């Protein structure tokens, strides 16, 4: 290794370490503070906790709102992803294989793409009215909104992916007398596995972490809150007691952190693929 | 007499019909969902933007283009628009510079590369709300404590409570979280560059900077356009960070368009007017992203 390359590596290390400190510092403050009493953290934020004080966690975990928030977030995310997996891939398959020769399907594709360009704020207020009329201002109700939104984005990803899948396998299935539905479930769906994973991770994270839709649709009773709403409202209630506020943030983001540690490779892959194609 | 060829043709057209019907059945659920919960609300919005509804009262009147006319002289809207433009420009510069540098560093063959990669990407999986709330407390309690101890005047009071500095506080948090994905995208872009190009260039006597400009930048351009689309959309529609950290304050200094629309629609009962603002902004953004995507897809070389 030559001298200039070694010097470059040293500089790289210095910068990357500084960056790592910048990322870890807020997280350290957040986690360390949760194990301190308020009088201890008033003396210093920066030291490690003297003893592992668990009172903050006990208080957060005793709050029933937390469990509603967990339940609702899981419900919304799981239902949305299930429905999306059921509806979007076959639709995208139909569009992908008919766009070439059918004007109807080509126009449908462009119609579905329209939604990508319009920001959510354009339909934010009417959506709340509409869902109110339909009595759907509930966690399972907003699943429909996430699905409508997924129509544009995930359809775009699926169709893009299917364009790269050669149709020789499905031709063979049709010649063997398979129906379109059989061909879809036995040939196409298995081939789509990588893009399904990408979309699941993208949509899953986006829905789990979403704040705006729950804020306008579910911020009435704490029984409807999702985790983001819960964190936001908890902090406005206990803003003075930052030990407690930090404990709430840690507890609420624990599932996603564990998920990241376990599924790191898939998550990074999914988000990178989705962004490049989307 | 039915020839085999004819039989095959009949079979094929029957198959075609079966396929078309199945494809239509495949499309109907998504189509209905999209029409009911995406297209219909937009049409509702356009309708209400011509009314004077406050969102609550049982009756309202048609007022034509009055809401749109009001928009042209609305100082708050103009201020929010300016905030978003300024914020977006700063965000673009910050994200592109930081994430390209990080990607170049993470692309070097050093020990612990995958550790750094994991760590640098972690902020992207947390919700914006969690990050904002952590930083809100840090800006409020921790930074002033550091600033006072080290005698740094800039930090000794809450940055978010300062009219001139609040935008940078929000921007810092956005960058802290927002460079993660672009860094990975640039990293993926860097890995597509054939190493022979650098070798050939250095044999030809090109220095590091010339190599960077001629080879690296060229290969990163497609990624850059993807990143720009992402960042412009984020910057122009920034909501979560300002809503949870500053509520648009102090004194409207960080009032973004998305927050203004939200406040008018849900807190100040200006239902029709806030929809008008949303539609006008939506058209601006749709125009920008259309231009961006058109320009990008026309230029992309594989």
XYZ file of C-alpha atoms in Angstrom:
580
model
C 0.000 0.000 0.000
C 1.455 3.360 -0.966
C 1.742 6.378 1.307
C -1.014 8.505 -0.231
C -3.484 5.658 -0.010
C -2.604 5.110 3.640
C -3.048 8.809 4.349
C -6.414 8.670 2.606
C -7.467 5.777 4.796
C -6.484 7.635 7.957
C -8.528 10.668 6.925
C -11.437 8.366 6.061
C -11.299 6.766 9.488
C -11.197 10.110 11.241
C -14.221 11.387 9.325
C -16.246 8.207 9.571
C -15.592 8.035 13.301
C -16.639 11.655 13.765
C -19.800 10.883 11.792
C -20.429 7.810 13.912
C -20.135 9.931 17.048
C -22.567 12.428 15.569
C -25.061 9.638 14.939
C -24.543 7.869 18.241
C -24.441 10.940 20.499
C -28.177 11.777 20.359
C -29.051 8.111 20.702
C -26.698 7.776 23.667
C -28.195 10.841 25.363
C -31.658 9.481 24.727
C -30.969 6.017 26.111
C -28.736 7.111 29.005
C -31.320 9.631 30.183
C -34.045 7.006 30.373
C -32.080 5.210 33.109
C -31.661 8.331 35.240
C -33.989 10.014 37.669
C -34.847 13.584 36.758
C -32.633 14.931 39.534
C -29.701 12.878 38.276
C -30.001 14.058 34.685
C -30.385 17.636 35.894
C -26.812 17.385 37.209
C -25.416 15.991 33.967
C -26.779 14.668 30.709
C -23.519 13.268 29.540
C -22.368 10.815 32.159
C -23.434 7.196 32.192
C -26.306 6.537 34.588
C -25.009 5.813 38.132
C -27.429 2.983 38.615
C -29.971 1.527 36.238
C -33.063 3.416 37.359
C -36.068 1.673 35.821
C -38.818 3.952 37.094
C -39.223 5.751 33.764
C -39.763 2.521 31.901
C -42.116 1.245 34.575
C -44.217 4.360 34.158
C -44.279 4.179 30.353
C -45.048 0.467 30.348
C -47.910 0.985 32.798
C -49.639 3.318 30.336
C -52.436 1.563 28.473
C -52.097 4.023 25.578
C -48.823 2.360 24.645
C -50.529 -0.970 24.072
C -53.291 0.558 21.968
C -50.598 2.234 19.898
C -48.699 -1.019 19.416
C -51.878 -2.875 18.529
C -53.064 -0.261 16.037
C -49.695 0.139 14.347
C -49.316 -3.614 13.913
C -52.901 -3.919 12.698
C -52.581 -1.130 10.127
C -49.207 -2.307 8.840
C -50.095 -5.995 8.594
C -53.521 -5.453 7.027
C -52.159 -2.970 4.495
C -49.338 -5.260 3.460
C -51.604 -8.301 3.163
C -54.131 -6.465 1.040
C -51.390 -4.929 -1.046
C -49.820 -8.358 -1.719
C -53.202 -9.711 -2.724
C -54.275 -6.908 -5.054
C -51.264 -5.171 -6.566
C -49.099 -7.967 -8.037
C -51.890 -9.528 -10.161
C -52.994 -6.087 -11.300
C -49.442 -5.218 -12.273
C -49.121 -8.519 -14.116
C -52.269 -7.739 -16.088
C -51.029 -4.245 -16.931
C -47.547 -5.402 -17.795
C -48.674 -8.092 -20.231
C -51.501 -6.121 -21.861
C -50.059 -2.631 -22.173
C -48.267 -3.557 -25.393
C -51.383 -4.421 -27.387
C -54.364 -3.065 -25.465
C -55.076 0.620 -25.421
C -57.416 0.173 -22.435
C -54.658 -1.212 -20.241
C -52.100 1.310 -21.477
C -54.399 4.168 -20.532
C -55.088 2.547 -17.178
C -51.358 2.426 -16.518
C -51.002 6.153 -17.188
C -54.095 6.824 -15.088
C -52.524 4.952 -12.156
C -49.279 6.867 -12.594
C -51.041 10.231 -12.145
C -51.118 9.741 -8.401
C -47.322 9.688 -8.126
C -47.073 13.328 -9.080
C -49.628 14.720 -6.657
C -48.551 15.216 -3.054
C -50.730 13.776 -0.320
C -51.732 17.229 0.944
C -53.951 17.724 -2.114
C -56.320 15.034 -0.899
C -55.635 15.284 2.832
C -58.657 17.370 3.826
C -61.228 15.756 1.501
C -60.033 12.296 2.556
C -60.850 13.042 6.185
C -64.368 14.191 5.217
C -64.893 11.180 2.982
C -63.719 8.706 5.612
C -65.877 10.473 8.163
C -68.973 10.049 5.991
C -68.172 6.383 5.466
C -67.542 5.923 9.184
C -64.023 4.749 8.397
C -61.916 7.037 10.579
C -60.382 3.990 12.230
C -57.126 2.010 11.973
C -58.670 -0.510 9.618
C -60.227 2.333 7.614
C -56.937 3.990 6.811
C -55.713 0.726 5.352
C -57.860 1.654 2.328
C -56.015 4.959 2.031
C -52.623 3.259 2.137
C -53.820 0.822 -0.519
C -54.998 3.586 -2.810
C -51.635 5.221 -2.409
C -49.784 1.961 -3.054
C -51.644 1.609 -6.350
C -49.339 4.120 -7.967
C -46.026 3.490 -6.302
C -45.870 -0.263 -5.930
C -47.639 -0.847 -9.256
C -44.892 1.205 -10.890
C -42.214 -0.956 -9.234
C -43.931 -4.228 -10.117
C -44.546 -3.303 -13.749
C -40.955 -2.146 -14.078
C -39.761 -5.459 -12.688
C -42.086 -7.598 -14.818
C -40.787 -5.893 -17.935
C -37.433 -7.540 -17.225
C -38.967 -11.001 -16.701
C -38.933 -12.955 -19.965
C -42.300 -14.447 -20.832
C -40.987 -17.789 -22.116
C -41.940 -19.584 -18.884
C -45.517 -18.344 -18.929
C -45.825 -19.114 -22.656
C -44.860 -22.680 -21.817
C -47.505 -22.780 -19.081
C -50.201 -21.503 -21.485
C -49.230 -24.097 -24.103
C -49.612 -26.766 -21.418
C -53.196 -25.560 -21.013
C -52.875 -23.574 -17.779
C -55.409 -20.814 -17.176
C -54.231 -17.248 -16.621
C -54.936 -17.472 -12.906
C -52.936 -20.702 -12.609
C -50.072 -19.228 -14.576
C -50.066 -16.179 -12.334
C -50.030 -18.094 -9.049
C -47.645 -20.871 -10.109
C -45.243 -19.155 -12.499
C -45.360 -15.382 -12.162
C -45.774 -14.916 -8.425
C -42.718 -17.043 -7.531
C -40.670 -15.121 -10.101
C -41.693 -11.829 -8.486
C -40.261 -12.737 -5.082
C -37.375 -10.214 -5.070
C -39.585 -7.261 -5.986
C -42.256 -8.410 -3.527
C -39.628 -8.245 -0.774
C -38.578 -4.766 -1.911
C -42.117 -3.453 -1.915
C -43.010 -5.121 1.401
C -40.055 -3.525 3.154
C -40.585 -0.107 1.577
C -44.305 0.028 2.223
C -43.974 -1.644 5.605
C -41.500 0.911 6.905
C -43.384 3.825 5.373
C -46.681 2.757 6.935
C -45.174 1.826 10.304
C -43.449 5.214 10.533
C -46.179 7.324 8.942
C -47.326 10.326 10.929
C -49.504 12.448 8.656
C -52.286 10.019 7.809
C -52.850 8.902 11.441
C -52.558 12.525 12.581
C -55.504 13.657 10.479
C -57.563 10.455 10.679
C -56.937 8.903 14.095
C -56.009 11.669 16.512
C -59.362 11.616 18.314
C -59.349 8.882 20.920
C -56.190 7.289 22.298
C -57.739 3.944 21.423
C -57.105 4.795 17.758
C -53.560 6.157 18.036
C -50.625 4.616 16.239
C -47.100 4.694 17.658
C -46.099 7.960 15.961
C -49.182 9.761 17.271
C -48.626 8.249 20.697
C -45.016 9.483 20.805
C -45.993 12.930 19.633
C -48.838 13.311 22.097
C -46.901 11.786 24.958
C -44.158 14.339 24.497
C -46.501 17.302 24.444
C -48.000 16.011 27.673
C -44.716 15.303 29.484
C -42.346 17.739 27.756
C -40.889 18.858 31.082
C -40.148 15.349 32.239
C -37.642 14.482 29.550
C -36.545 11.265 31.271
C -40.029 9.941 30.779
C -40.346 11.402 27.280
C -37.137 9.685 26.172
C -38.247 6.380 27.713
C -41.432 6.598 25.665
C -39.444 7.156 22.467
C -37.178 4.196 23.208
C -40.047 1.846 23.980
C -41.979 2.940 20.908
C -39.075 2.520 18.496
C -37.751 -0.725 19.956
C -39.594 -3.014 17.480
C -38.255 -1.192 14.433
C -34.695 -1.188 15.814
C -34.825 -4.930 16.495
C -36.268 -5.450 13.027
C -33.413 -3.442 11.544
C -30.728 -5.373 13.417
C -32.203 -8.712 12.342
C -33.167 -7.872 8.750
C -30.515 -5.270 8.007
C -29.414 -6.688 4.681
C -32.938 -7.072 3.302
C -33.954 -3.627 4.525
C -30.976 -1.893 2.959
C -31.454 -3.859 -0.253
C -35.180 -3.187 -0.358
C -34.945 0.539 0.200
C -32.102 0.976 -2.284
C -33.855 -1.007 -5.030
C -37.157 0.732 -4.454
C -35.643 4.188 -4.629
C -33.708 3.539 -7.813
C -36.676 2.065 -9.625
C -39.379 4.205 -8.050
C -64.266 -29.748 -41.957
C -62.199 -28.424 -39.083
C -58.547 -28.305 -39.925
C -55.974 -28.503 -37.117
C -54.877 -24.964 -37.959
C -58.394 -23.643 -37.586
C -58.773 -25.538 -34.325
C -55.613 -23.944 -33.018
C -56.842 -20.491 -34.042
C -60.156 -21.032 -32.288
C -58.284 -22.318 -29.245
C -56.052 -19.283 -29.236
C -58.880 -16.780 -29.426
C -60.694 -18.603 -26.642
C -57.517 -18.442 -24.615
C -57.179 -14.762 -25.428
C -60.712 -14.119 -24.179
C -60.084 -16.034 -20.999
C -56.896 -14.062 -20.452
C -58.497 -10.684 -21.088
C -61.316 -11.484 -18.658
C -58.875 -12.630 -15.975
C -56.746 -9.548 -16.488
C -59.785 -7.316 -16.106
C -60.725 -9.159 -12.909
C -57.134 -8.686 -11.666
C -57.371 -4.944 -12.248
C -60.806 -4.168 -10.845
C -60.053 -4.159 -7.066
C -57.045 -1.865 -7.424
C -58.912 0.353 -9.867
C -61.860 0.779 -7.493
C -59.605 1.484 -4.520
C -57.638 4.030 -6.502
C -60.743 5.790 -7.810
C -62.582 5.887 -4.480
C -59.747 6.872 -2.176
C -57.348 8.780 -4.382
C -59.065 10.243 -7.439
C -62.428 10.963 -5.833
C -60.969 12.961 -2.888
C -59.003 15.070 -5.356
C -62.210 15.817 -7.284
C -63.951 16.620 -3.984
C -61.105 18.991 -3.215
C -61.422 20.789 -6.535
C -65.154 21.165 -5.897
C -64.659 22.595 -2.404
C -61.964 24.974 -3.591
C -64.713 26.913 -5.399
C -66.806 27.162 -2.206
C -66.470 29.096 1.026
C -66.917 26.160 3.377
C -65.334 26.240 6.845
C -65.558 22.451 7.039
C -68.191 22.382 9.782
C -71.274 24.448 8.985
C -74.087 22.637 7.151
C -74.240 25.155 4.307
C -71.752 26.912 2.083
C -71.811 29.021 -1.048
C -70.206 28.964 -4.447
C -67.660 31.780 -4.658
C -65.945 30.935 -7.926
C -62.264 31.709 -8.083
C -62.206 33.915 -4.999
C -60.060 31.471 -2.992
C -57.546 31.339 -5.807
C -57.524 35.125 -6.052
C -56.947 35.409 -2.301
C -53.975 33.099 -2.654
C -52.160 35.594 -4.870
C -52.124 38.246 -2.162
C -51.705 35.924 0.815
C -48.551 36.972 2.639
C -48.449 33.872 4.831
C -48.665 31.608 1.811
C -45.900 33.518 0.069
C -43.733 33.364 3.194
C -44.298 29.615 3.476
C -43.489 29.155 -0.207
C -40.259 31.092 0.266
C -39.423 29.036 3.340
C -39.868 25.831 1.361
C -37.778 27.027 -1.566
C -34.956 28.133 0.726
C -35.220 24.975 2.793
C -35.209 22.754 -0.286
C -32.171 24.445 -1.828
C -30.213 24.121 1.411
C -31.368 20.523 1.766
C -30.254 19.626 -1.769
C -26.790 21.070 -1.213
C -26.472 19.423 2.196
C -27.712 16.006 1.148
C -25.713 15.819 -2.074
C -22.414 17.040 -0.587
C -22.588 14.955 2.577
C -23.865 11.769 0.994
C -21.366 11.826 -1.895
C -18.486 12.318 0.570
C -19.807 9.564 2.833
C -20.301 7.220 -0.111
C -16.749 7.844 -1.357
C -15.414 7.067 2.106
C -17.554 3.993 2.613
C -16.439 2.753 -0.796
C -12.780 2.574 0.267
C -11.466 -0.799 1.258
C -11.124 -0.209 4.967
C -11.741 -2.419 7.949
C -15.104 -2.028 9.644
C -16.792 -0.861 6.452
C -19.924 -2.921 7.010
C -20.151 -1.690 10.615
C -20.090 1.925 9.431
C -22.595 1.143 6.699
C -25.008 -0.393 9.198
C -24.617 2.510 11.588
C -24.940 5.229 8.955
C -28.122 3.717 7.601
C -29.810 3.188 10.974
C -31.402 6.687 11.134
C -33.385 5.894 7.982
C -35.498 3.200 9.628
C -36.628 5.297 12.595
C -39.678 7.470 12.157
C -39.174 11.170 11.537
C -41.271 11.790 14.617
C -38.985 9.803 16.906
C -35.917 11.594 15.553
C -37.549 15.036 15.804
C -38.669 14.446 19.365
C -35.210 13.279 20.450
C -33.632 16.350 18.891
C -36.273 18.673 20.239
C -35.247 17.680 23.752
C -31.563 17.877 22.842
C -31.986 21.381 21.430
C -33.948 22.371 24.492
C -31.839 20.917 27.314
C -28.576 19.412 26.108
C -27.093 21.825 23.567
C -27.611 24.906 25.765
C -25.853 22.996 28.567
C -22.887 22.327 26.277
C -22.934 25.879 24.929
C -22.881 27.449 28.373
C -20.100 25.193 29.583
C -17.925 25.864 26.547
C -18.939 29.528 26.260
C -20.296 29.201 22.719
C -22.857 31.978 22.400
C -24.534 30.373 19.382
C -25.480 27.268 21.343
C -26.197 28.680 24.763
C -29.871 29.187 24.044
C -32.365 26.968 22.219
C -31.596 27.106 18.491
C -35.207 26.231 17.618
C -36.490 29.259 19.533
C -34.382 31.678 17.513
C -36.104 33.234 14.502
C -32.987 33.193 12.330
C -31.506 29.885 13.425
C -34.597 27.688 13.671
C -34.482 26.718 9.992
C -30.923 25.448 10.427
C -31.930 23.450 13.484
C -34.681 21.723 11.498
C -32.353 21.288 8.535
C -29.692 19.697 10.726
C -32.153 17.092 11.972
C -33.419 16.444 8.448
C -29.856 15.950 7.202
C -28.998 13.745 10.175
C -31.697 11.357 9.047
C -32.025 12.228 5.366
C -28.496 11.533 4.099
C -28.756 7.824 4.938
C -30.610 6.616 1.860
C -28.823 8.897 -0.669
C -25.482 7.712 0.747
C -26.421 4.126 0.022
C -27.662 5.034 -3.444
C -24.418 6.819 -4.283
C -22.485 3.893 -2.840
C -24.352 1.545 -5.170
C -23.598 3.951 -8.028
C -19.887 3.973 -7.189
C -19.777 0.211 -7.296
C -20.879 0.205 -10.937
C -17.722 2.072 -12.020
C -15.221 -0.236 -13.749
C -11.895 0.048 -11.908
C -9.959 -0.156 -15.192
C -11.134 3.347 -15.993
C -9.236 4.763 -13.022
C -6.160 2.725 -13.894
C -6.256 3.894 -17.492
C -6.745 7.486 -16.366
C -3.809 7.419 -13.973
C -1.579 5.920 -16.670
C -2.619 8.857 -18.822
C -1.470 11.117 -15.999
C -4.814 12.337 -14.670
C -4.668 13.434 -11.029
C -7.220 12.419 -8.397
C -9.422 15.473 -8.914
C -9.461 15.052 -12.702
C -10.335 11.390 -12.274
C -13.138 12.294 -9.891
C -14.593 14.832 -12.294
C -14.264 12.794 -15.457
C -15.136 9.308 -14.205
C -16.849 9.371 -10.804
C -19.165 12.289 -11.491
C -20.196 10.889 -14.876
C -21.113 7.548 -13.391
C -22.961 9.120 -10.465
C -25.186 11.348 -12.607
C -28.063 8.839 -12.926
C -28.021 8.330 -9.142
C -27.882 12.076 -8.653
C -31.110 12.540 -10.575
C -32.850 9.877 -8.482
C -31.614 11.563 -5.305
C -32.755 14.968 -6.560
C -36.269 13.683 -7.195
C -36.399 12.270 -3.662
C -34.926 15.308 -1.936
C -36.921 17.936 -3.815
C -40.158 16.175 -2.906
C -39.082 15.891 0.730
C -38.004 19.508 0.947
C -41.057 21.017 -0.707
C -43.446 18.958 1.410
C -41.596 18.958 4.739
C -44.112 18.448 7.522
C -43.220 15.949 10.272
C -40.042 17.723 11.385
C -41.537 21.212 11.617
C -44.818 20.015 13.074
C -43.132 18.194 15.934
C -40.111 20.409 16.554
C -41.202 24.006 16.011
C -44.939 24.047 15.180
C -43.883 26.467 12.450
C -42.441 28.925 14.920
C -40.932 31.014 16.243
C -43.191 33.644 14.752
C -43.823 31.648 11.581
C -40.110 31.378 10.770
C -40.345 27.667 9.973
C -43.930 27.547 8.712
C -43.775 25.204 5.735
C -46.523 24.972 3.130
C -47.613 21.534 4.306
C -47.905 22.799 7.866
C -49.761 25.934 6.773
C -52.265 23.818 4.845
C -52.715 21.532 7.839
C -53.205 24.431 10.257
C -55.669 26.248 8.004
C -57.665 23.108 7.352
C -57.771 21.549 10.792
C -57.056 24.241 13.350
C -58.299 27.487 11.839
C -61.398 26.153 10.065
C -60.459 27.574 6.687
C -61.435 24.347 4.990
C -62.031 25.503 1.427
C -59.179 27.929 1.450
C -56.657 25.367 2.720
C -57.727 22.994 -0.065
C -57.127 25.778 -2.553
C -53.635 26.183 -1.147
C -53.086 22.440 -1.390
C -54.229 22.300 -5.008
C -52.078 25.246 -6.061
C -49.047 23.756 -4.309
C -49.831 20.317 -5.716
C -49.825 21.711 -9.241
C -46.453 23.387 -8.684
C -44.982 20.159 -7.313
C -46.531 17.955 -9.986
C -45.039 20.283 -12.595
C -41.580 20.154 -10.999
C -41.554 16.376 -10.597
C -42.879 15.889 -14.127
C -40.050 18.013 -15.529
C -37.527 16.215 -13.336
C -38.669 12.742 -14.329
C -38.957 13.604 -17.993
C -35.511 15.136 -18.018
C -34.070 12.170 -16.113
C -35.554 9.409 -18.215
C -34.513 11.168 -21.408
C -30.930 11.439 -20.273
C -30.372 8.099 -18.611
C -27.676 6.051 -20.329
C -27.242 2.405 -19.510
